Each structure stands twice: as structure tokens, then as C-alpha cells.
Coordinates of C-alpha atoms and ligand atoms in Angstrom, one line a residue:
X116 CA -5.3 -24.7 -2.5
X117 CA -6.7 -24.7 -5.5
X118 CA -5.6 -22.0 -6.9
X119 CA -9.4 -19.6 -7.8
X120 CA -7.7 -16.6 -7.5
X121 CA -4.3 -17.3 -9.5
X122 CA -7.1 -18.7 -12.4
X123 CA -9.5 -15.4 -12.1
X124 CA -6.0 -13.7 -12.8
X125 CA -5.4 -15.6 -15.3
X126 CA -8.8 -15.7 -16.7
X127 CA -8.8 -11.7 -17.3
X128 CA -5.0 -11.6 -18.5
X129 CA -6.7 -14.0 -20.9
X130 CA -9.2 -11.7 -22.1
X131 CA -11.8 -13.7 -20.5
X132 CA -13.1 -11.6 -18.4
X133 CA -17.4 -12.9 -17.5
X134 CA -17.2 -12.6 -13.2
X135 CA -15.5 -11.4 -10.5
X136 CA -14.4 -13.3 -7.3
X137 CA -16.7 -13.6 -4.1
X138 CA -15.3 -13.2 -0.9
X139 CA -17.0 -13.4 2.5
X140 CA -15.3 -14.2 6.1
X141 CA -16.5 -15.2 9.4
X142 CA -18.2 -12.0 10.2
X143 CA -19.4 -10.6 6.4
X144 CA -21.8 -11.7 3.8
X145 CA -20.5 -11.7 0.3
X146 CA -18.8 -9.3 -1.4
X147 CA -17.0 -8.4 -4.7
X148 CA -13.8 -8.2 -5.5
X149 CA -13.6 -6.6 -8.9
X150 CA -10.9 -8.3 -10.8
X151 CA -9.6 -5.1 -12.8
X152 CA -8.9 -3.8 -9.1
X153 CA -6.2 -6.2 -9.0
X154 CA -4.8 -5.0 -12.2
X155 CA -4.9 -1.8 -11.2
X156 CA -2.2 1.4 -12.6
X157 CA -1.0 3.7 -9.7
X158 CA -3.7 6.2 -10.6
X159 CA -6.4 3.7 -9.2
X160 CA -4.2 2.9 -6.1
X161 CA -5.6 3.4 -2.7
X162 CA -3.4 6.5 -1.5
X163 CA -1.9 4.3 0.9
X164 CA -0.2 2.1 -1.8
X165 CA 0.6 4.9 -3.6
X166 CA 2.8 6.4 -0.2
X167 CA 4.5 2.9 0.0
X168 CA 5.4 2.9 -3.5
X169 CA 7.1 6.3 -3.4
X170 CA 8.8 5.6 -0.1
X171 CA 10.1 2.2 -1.8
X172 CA 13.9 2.2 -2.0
X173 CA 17.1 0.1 -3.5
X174 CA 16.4 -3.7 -3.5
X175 CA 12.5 -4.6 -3.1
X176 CA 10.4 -7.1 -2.5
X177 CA 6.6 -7.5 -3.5
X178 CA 5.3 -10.0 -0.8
X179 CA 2.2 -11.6 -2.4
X180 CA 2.2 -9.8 -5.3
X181 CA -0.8 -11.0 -6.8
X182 CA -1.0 -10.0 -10.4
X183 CA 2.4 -7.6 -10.0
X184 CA 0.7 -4.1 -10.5
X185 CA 2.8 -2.7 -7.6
X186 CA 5.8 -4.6 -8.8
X187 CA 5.5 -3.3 -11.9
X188 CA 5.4 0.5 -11.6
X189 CA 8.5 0.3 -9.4
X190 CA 10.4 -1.7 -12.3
X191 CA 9.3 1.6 -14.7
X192 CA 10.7 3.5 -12.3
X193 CA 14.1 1.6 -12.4
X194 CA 13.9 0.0 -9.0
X195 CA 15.6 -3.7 -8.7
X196 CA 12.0 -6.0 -7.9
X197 CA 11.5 -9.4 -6.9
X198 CA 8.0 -10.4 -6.9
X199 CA 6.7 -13.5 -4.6
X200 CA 3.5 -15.6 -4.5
X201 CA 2.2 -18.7 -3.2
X202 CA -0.4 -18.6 -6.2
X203 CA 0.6 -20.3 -9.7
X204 CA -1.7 -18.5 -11.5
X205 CA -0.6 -14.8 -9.8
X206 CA 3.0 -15.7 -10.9
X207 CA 2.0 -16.6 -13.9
X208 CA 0.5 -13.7 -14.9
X209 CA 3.0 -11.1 -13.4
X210 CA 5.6 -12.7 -15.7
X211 CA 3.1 -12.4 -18.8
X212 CA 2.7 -8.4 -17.4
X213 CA 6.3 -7.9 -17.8
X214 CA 7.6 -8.1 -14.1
X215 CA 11.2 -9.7 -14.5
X216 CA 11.6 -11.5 -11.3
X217 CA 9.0 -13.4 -10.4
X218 CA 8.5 -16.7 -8.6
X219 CA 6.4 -19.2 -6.7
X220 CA 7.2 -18.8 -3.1
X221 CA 6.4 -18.5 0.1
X222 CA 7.7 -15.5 1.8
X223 CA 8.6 -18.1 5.0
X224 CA 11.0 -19.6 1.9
X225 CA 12.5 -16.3 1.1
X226 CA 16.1 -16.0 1.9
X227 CA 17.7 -12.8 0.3
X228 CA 18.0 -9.6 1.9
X229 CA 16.3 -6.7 0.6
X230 CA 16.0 -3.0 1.5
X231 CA 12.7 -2.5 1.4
X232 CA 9.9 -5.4 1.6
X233 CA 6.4 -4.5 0.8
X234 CA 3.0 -6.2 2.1
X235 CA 0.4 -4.4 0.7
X236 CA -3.7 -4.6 0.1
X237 CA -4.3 -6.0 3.8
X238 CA -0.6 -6.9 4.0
X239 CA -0.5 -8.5 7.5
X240 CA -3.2 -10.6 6.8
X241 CA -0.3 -12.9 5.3
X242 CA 0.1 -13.9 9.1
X243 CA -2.7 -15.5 9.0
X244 CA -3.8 -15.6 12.7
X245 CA -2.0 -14.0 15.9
X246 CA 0.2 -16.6 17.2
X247 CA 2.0 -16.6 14.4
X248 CA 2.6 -13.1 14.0
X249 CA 6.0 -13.0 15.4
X250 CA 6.9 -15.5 13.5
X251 CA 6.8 -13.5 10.4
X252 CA 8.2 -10.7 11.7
X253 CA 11.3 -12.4 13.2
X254 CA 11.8 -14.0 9.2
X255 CA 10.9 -10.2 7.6
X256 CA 13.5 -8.8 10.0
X257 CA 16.4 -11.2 9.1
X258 CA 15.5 -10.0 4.8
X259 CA 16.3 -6.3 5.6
X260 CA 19.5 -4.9 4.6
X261 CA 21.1 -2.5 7.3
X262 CA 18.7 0.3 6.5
X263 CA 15.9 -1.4 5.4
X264 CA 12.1 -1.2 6.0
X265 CA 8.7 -2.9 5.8
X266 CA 6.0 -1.0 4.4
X267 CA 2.5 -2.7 5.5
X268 CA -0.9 -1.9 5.4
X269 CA -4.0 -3.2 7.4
X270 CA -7.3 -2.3 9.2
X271 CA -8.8 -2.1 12.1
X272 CA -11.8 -4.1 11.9
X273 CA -13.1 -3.0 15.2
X274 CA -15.9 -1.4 12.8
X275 CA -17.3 -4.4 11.5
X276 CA -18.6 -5.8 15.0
X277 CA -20.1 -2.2 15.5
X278 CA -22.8 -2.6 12.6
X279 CA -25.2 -5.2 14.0
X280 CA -26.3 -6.8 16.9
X281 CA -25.0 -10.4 15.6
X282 CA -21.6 -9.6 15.3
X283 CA -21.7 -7.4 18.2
X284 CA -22.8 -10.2 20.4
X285 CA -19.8 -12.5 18.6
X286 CA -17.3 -9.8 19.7
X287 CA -18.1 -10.2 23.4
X288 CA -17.7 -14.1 23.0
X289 CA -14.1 -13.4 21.5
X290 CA -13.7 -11.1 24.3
X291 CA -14.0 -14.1 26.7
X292 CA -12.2 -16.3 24.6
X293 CA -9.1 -13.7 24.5
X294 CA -8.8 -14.4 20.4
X295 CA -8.2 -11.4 18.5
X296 CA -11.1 -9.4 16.8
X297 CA -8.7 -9.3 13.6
X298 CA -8.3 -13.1 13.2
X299 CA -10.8 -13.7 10.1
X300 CA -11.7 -17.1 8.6
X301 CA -11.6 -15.5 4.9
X302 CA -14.1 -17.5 2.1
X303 CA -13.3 -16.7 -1.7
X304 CA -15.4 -18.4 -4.9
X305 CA -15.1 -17.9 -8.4
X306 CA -17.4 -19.2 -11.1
X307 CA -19.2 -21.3 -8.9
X308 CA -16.2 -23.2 -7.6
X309 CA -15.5 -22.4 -3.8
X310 CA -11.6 -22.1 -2.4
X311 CA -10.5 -23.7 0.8
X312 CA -11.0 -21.1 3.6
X313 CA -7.9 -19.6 4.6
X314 CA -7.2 -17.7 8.0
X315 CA -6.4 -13.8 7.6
X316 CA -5.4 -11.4 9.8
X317 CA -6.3 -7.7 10.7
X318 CA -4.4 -5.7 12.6
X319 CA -4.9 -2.4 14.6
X320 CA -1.6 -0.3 14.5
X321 CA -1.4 -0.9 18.1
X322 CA -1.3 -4.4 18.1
X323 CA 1.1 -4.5 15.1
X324 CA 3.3 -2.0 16.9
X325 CA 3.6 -3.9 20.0
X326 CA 4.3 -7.1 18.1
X327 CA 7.0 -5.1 16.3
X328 CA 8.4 -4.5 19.6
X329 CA 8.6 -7.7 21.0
X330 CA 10.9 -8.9 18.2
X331 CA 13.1 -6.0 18.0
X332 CA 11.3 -3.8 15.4
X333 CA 10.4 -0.4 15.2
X334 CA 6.7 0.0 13.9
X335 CA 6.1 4.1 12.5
X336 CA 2.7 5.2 11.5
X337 CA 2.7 6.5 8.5
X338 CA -0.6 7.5 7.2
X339 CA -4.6 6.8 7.5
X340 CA -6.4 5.6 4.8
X341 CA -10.4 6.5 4.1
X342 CA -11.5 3.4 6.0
X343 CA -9.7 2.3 9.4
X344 CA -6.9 1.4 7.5
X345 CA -3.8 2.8 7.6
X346 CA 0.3 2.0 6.5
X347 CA 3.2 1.1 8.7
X348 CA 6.3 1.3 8.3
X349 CA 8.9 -1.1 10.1
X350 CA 12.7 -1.0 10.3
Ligands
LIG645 C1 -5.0 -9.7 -1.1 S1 -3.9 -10.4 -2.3 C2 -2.9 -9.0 -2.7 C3 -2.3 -9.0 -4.1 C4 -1.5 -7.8 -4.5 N1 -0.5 -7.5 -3.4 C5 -2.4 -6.6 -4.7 O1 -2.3 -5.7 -3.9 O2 -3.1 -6.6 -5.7 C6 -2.8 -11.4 -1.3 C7 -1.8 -12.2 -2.0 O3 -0.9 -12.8 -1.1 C8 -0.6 -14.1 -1.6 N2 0.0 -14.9 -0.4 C9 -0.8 -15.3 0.7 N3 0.1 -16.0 1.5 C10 1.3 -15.8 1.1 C11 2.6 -16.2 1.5 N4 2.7 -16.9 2.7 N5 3.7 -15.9 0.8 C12 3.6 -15.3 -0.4 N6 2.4 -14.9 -0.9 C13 1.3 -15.1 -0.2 C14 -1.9 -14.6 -2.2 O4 -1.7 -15.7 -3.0 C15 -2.4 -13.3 -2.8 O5 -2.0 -13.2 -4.2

């Protein structure tokens, strides 16, 4: 990995803010992800991050917290945080925002127990690709405390093969194939300089749900977002 979106954070922590970052995946041209977005207050949250953050509870941990904006508002609000990321340059500058526990990791790494664990903006996509999905659930379920929950977002991406005749044609070859519509190759540049592509997965609620089930979790709907996403919440 080397690391383009831990230095776009970094960049704009910096003050050096000239470009956003690209992303495309197997299915979508290029796109732009606005860097301030990822430094965003709770005012500019999706109203799906917003629920998650008021639902939040006791010990929590911000899976992938990129540049700490979720972890942030819940240390103003007194909760106890521990913020996580495989990127440097994300850790960085959460630490340099003010969140107080923050480190490089990988959530398969994590070991503590928390009450509640959050995975949000595209949270299961973290699982990278469906036969691995249990996987993560199984480790999420041995972090919670008795009492404890998940809060998770995602999308189902159903939508995107619905727009053009290309993609339409690729979601009948999946179909034979039996792979997952949701399981994206996911492409991010920044200033030029191209990232090594990375799987991500999309869920629908239904597939999350029963892949909840399977390893013993409960999966609750919680509320729809503006845009075939919606939050989850597991316990
Ligand atoms: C879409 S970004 C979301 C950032 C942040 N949660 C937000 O909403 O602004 C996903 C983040 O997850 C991190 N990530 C990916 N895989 C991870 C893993 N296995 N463990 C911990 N963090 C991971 C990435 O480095 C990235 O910062």
C-alpha cells in the first residue's frame, strides 16, 4: 500500500490542500472524493452517521477511522474512543486532530473488547470480498462486551448495474459466475500517483443479515439513507 490516501489526509491537515482523490471501481468511471468530506463536523454527516453516533455507547471503537471526524465528536461528548487504521497517514492525522487513542492497526489485530464498534462510510466494505465476510464478523463478535453492538453502514449497489447496458450485461455474467454483485475492485489516485487496487465490498441488508446469522449475530435495520444505503446494527 502506498499509503495516497493517509498523504491526501495529511496533505490538507497540512494546509496544502491543491486536489482531491479519484476513485473509480470495476463497474464506475472516475469520481471525486472531496477531501474536506473526510474532515467533516457532524453537521455535514450523512444522517446515517449521525444515528450511529447518537446510538454509540460506553467503550467504542472507530474501525477505519480515517481522519478521526467520527471519533472525534464522540470524545467531545465524553465517550472512552479508540480509533484504528491500517493507513499511516489517517493515524497520523487523527492524532494531530486531537483524538487520544489512536493507532496503526488492523481491525483483524484488535483484541480488546468494546461496547460498541463502529464501521462507518461503506463500513462493510472493510471485508473486502464475500468469503471472507464471516471471518470478520466472527473477530467483531469476540470485541463486544455483554451488551454490545455494531453499528455499520453500506449500499446496495444493485443500482449501479441498472444504469447502462454494459454493466447490465456484466451483472448477468456474475449471475453465472455466482460472485456477489457487491464485490468491487475499488481504484483510488491522488496527484497523479495511482494506489494499488484494493477489493471492497457492498452489501444489501439481506445478505449482511443472513451472514450475521450464520455466525451467531443479530443484524437490526436501523434506518435508510437518500441512496440504497442504509445502517445496521448488530449485537
Ligand atoms: C472509506 S474510508 C472511511 C474513513 C472514515 N471512517 C470516514 O468515515 O471518514 C475507510 C478507511 O478504512 C481503513 N481500513 C481499510 N481496511 C482496514 C482494516 N482492515 N482495518 C482497519 N482500517 C482499515 C482505510 O485505511 C480507510 O481509512
Amino acid at each position: 500500500m502506498k499509503d495516497l490516501f493517509g498523504k491526501a489526509l495529511v496533505d490538507y491537515q497540512n494546509g496544502n490542500y491543491v486536489e482531491d482523490i479519484i476513485t473509480s471501481t470495476t463497474i464506475s468511471d472516475d469520481d471525486i472524493l472531496p477531501l474536506p468530506y473526510l474532515f467533516r463536523d457532524f453537521k455535514t454527516m450523512p444522517l446515517l452517521e449521525q444515528k450511529a453516533l447518537e446510538l454509540a455507547h460506553g467503550k467504542v471503537l472507530d474501525v477505519g477511522c480515517g481522519a478521526g471526524s467520527h471519533s472525534l465528536w464522540l470524545q467531545d461528548k465524553g465517550l472512552n474512543v479508540k480509533a484504528i487504521d491500517i493507513s499511516p497517514g489517517a493515524i497520523e492525522v487523527a492524532k494531530r486532530r486531537g483524538v487520544v487513542h489512536a493507532e496503526k492497526k488492523d481491525i483483524l489485530n484488535e483484541k480488546e473488547r468494546f461496547d460498541t464498534i463502529l464501521l462507518l462510510m461503506n463500513g462493510t466494505g472493510i471485508f473486502q470480498k464475500m468469503d471472507r465476510l464471516e471471518r470478520y464478523l466472527q473477530h467483531l463478535k469476540t470485541l463486544l462486551n455483554a451488551k454490545g453492538q455494531i453499528l455499520i453502514d453500506s449500499s446496495d449497489i444493485r443500482y449501479m448495474y441498472e444504469d447502462d447496458c454494459a454493466s447490465g450485461s456484466y451483472f448477468e455474467v456474475l449471475k453465472t459466475q455466482r460472485t456477489y454483485y457487491g464485490e468491487l475492485d475499488y481504484y483510488l489516485s491522488y496527484k497523479g500517483e495511482y494506489e494499488l487496487p484494493i477489493n471492497w465490498l457492498y452489501l444489501d441488508f439481506d445478505t449482511l443479515k443472513a451472514a450475521c446469522t450464520n455466525v451467531g449475530l443479530t443484524c437490526e435495520f436501523i434506518l435508510e439513507g437518500t441512496h440504497f444505503d442504509y445502517l445496521a446494527r448488530l449485537f
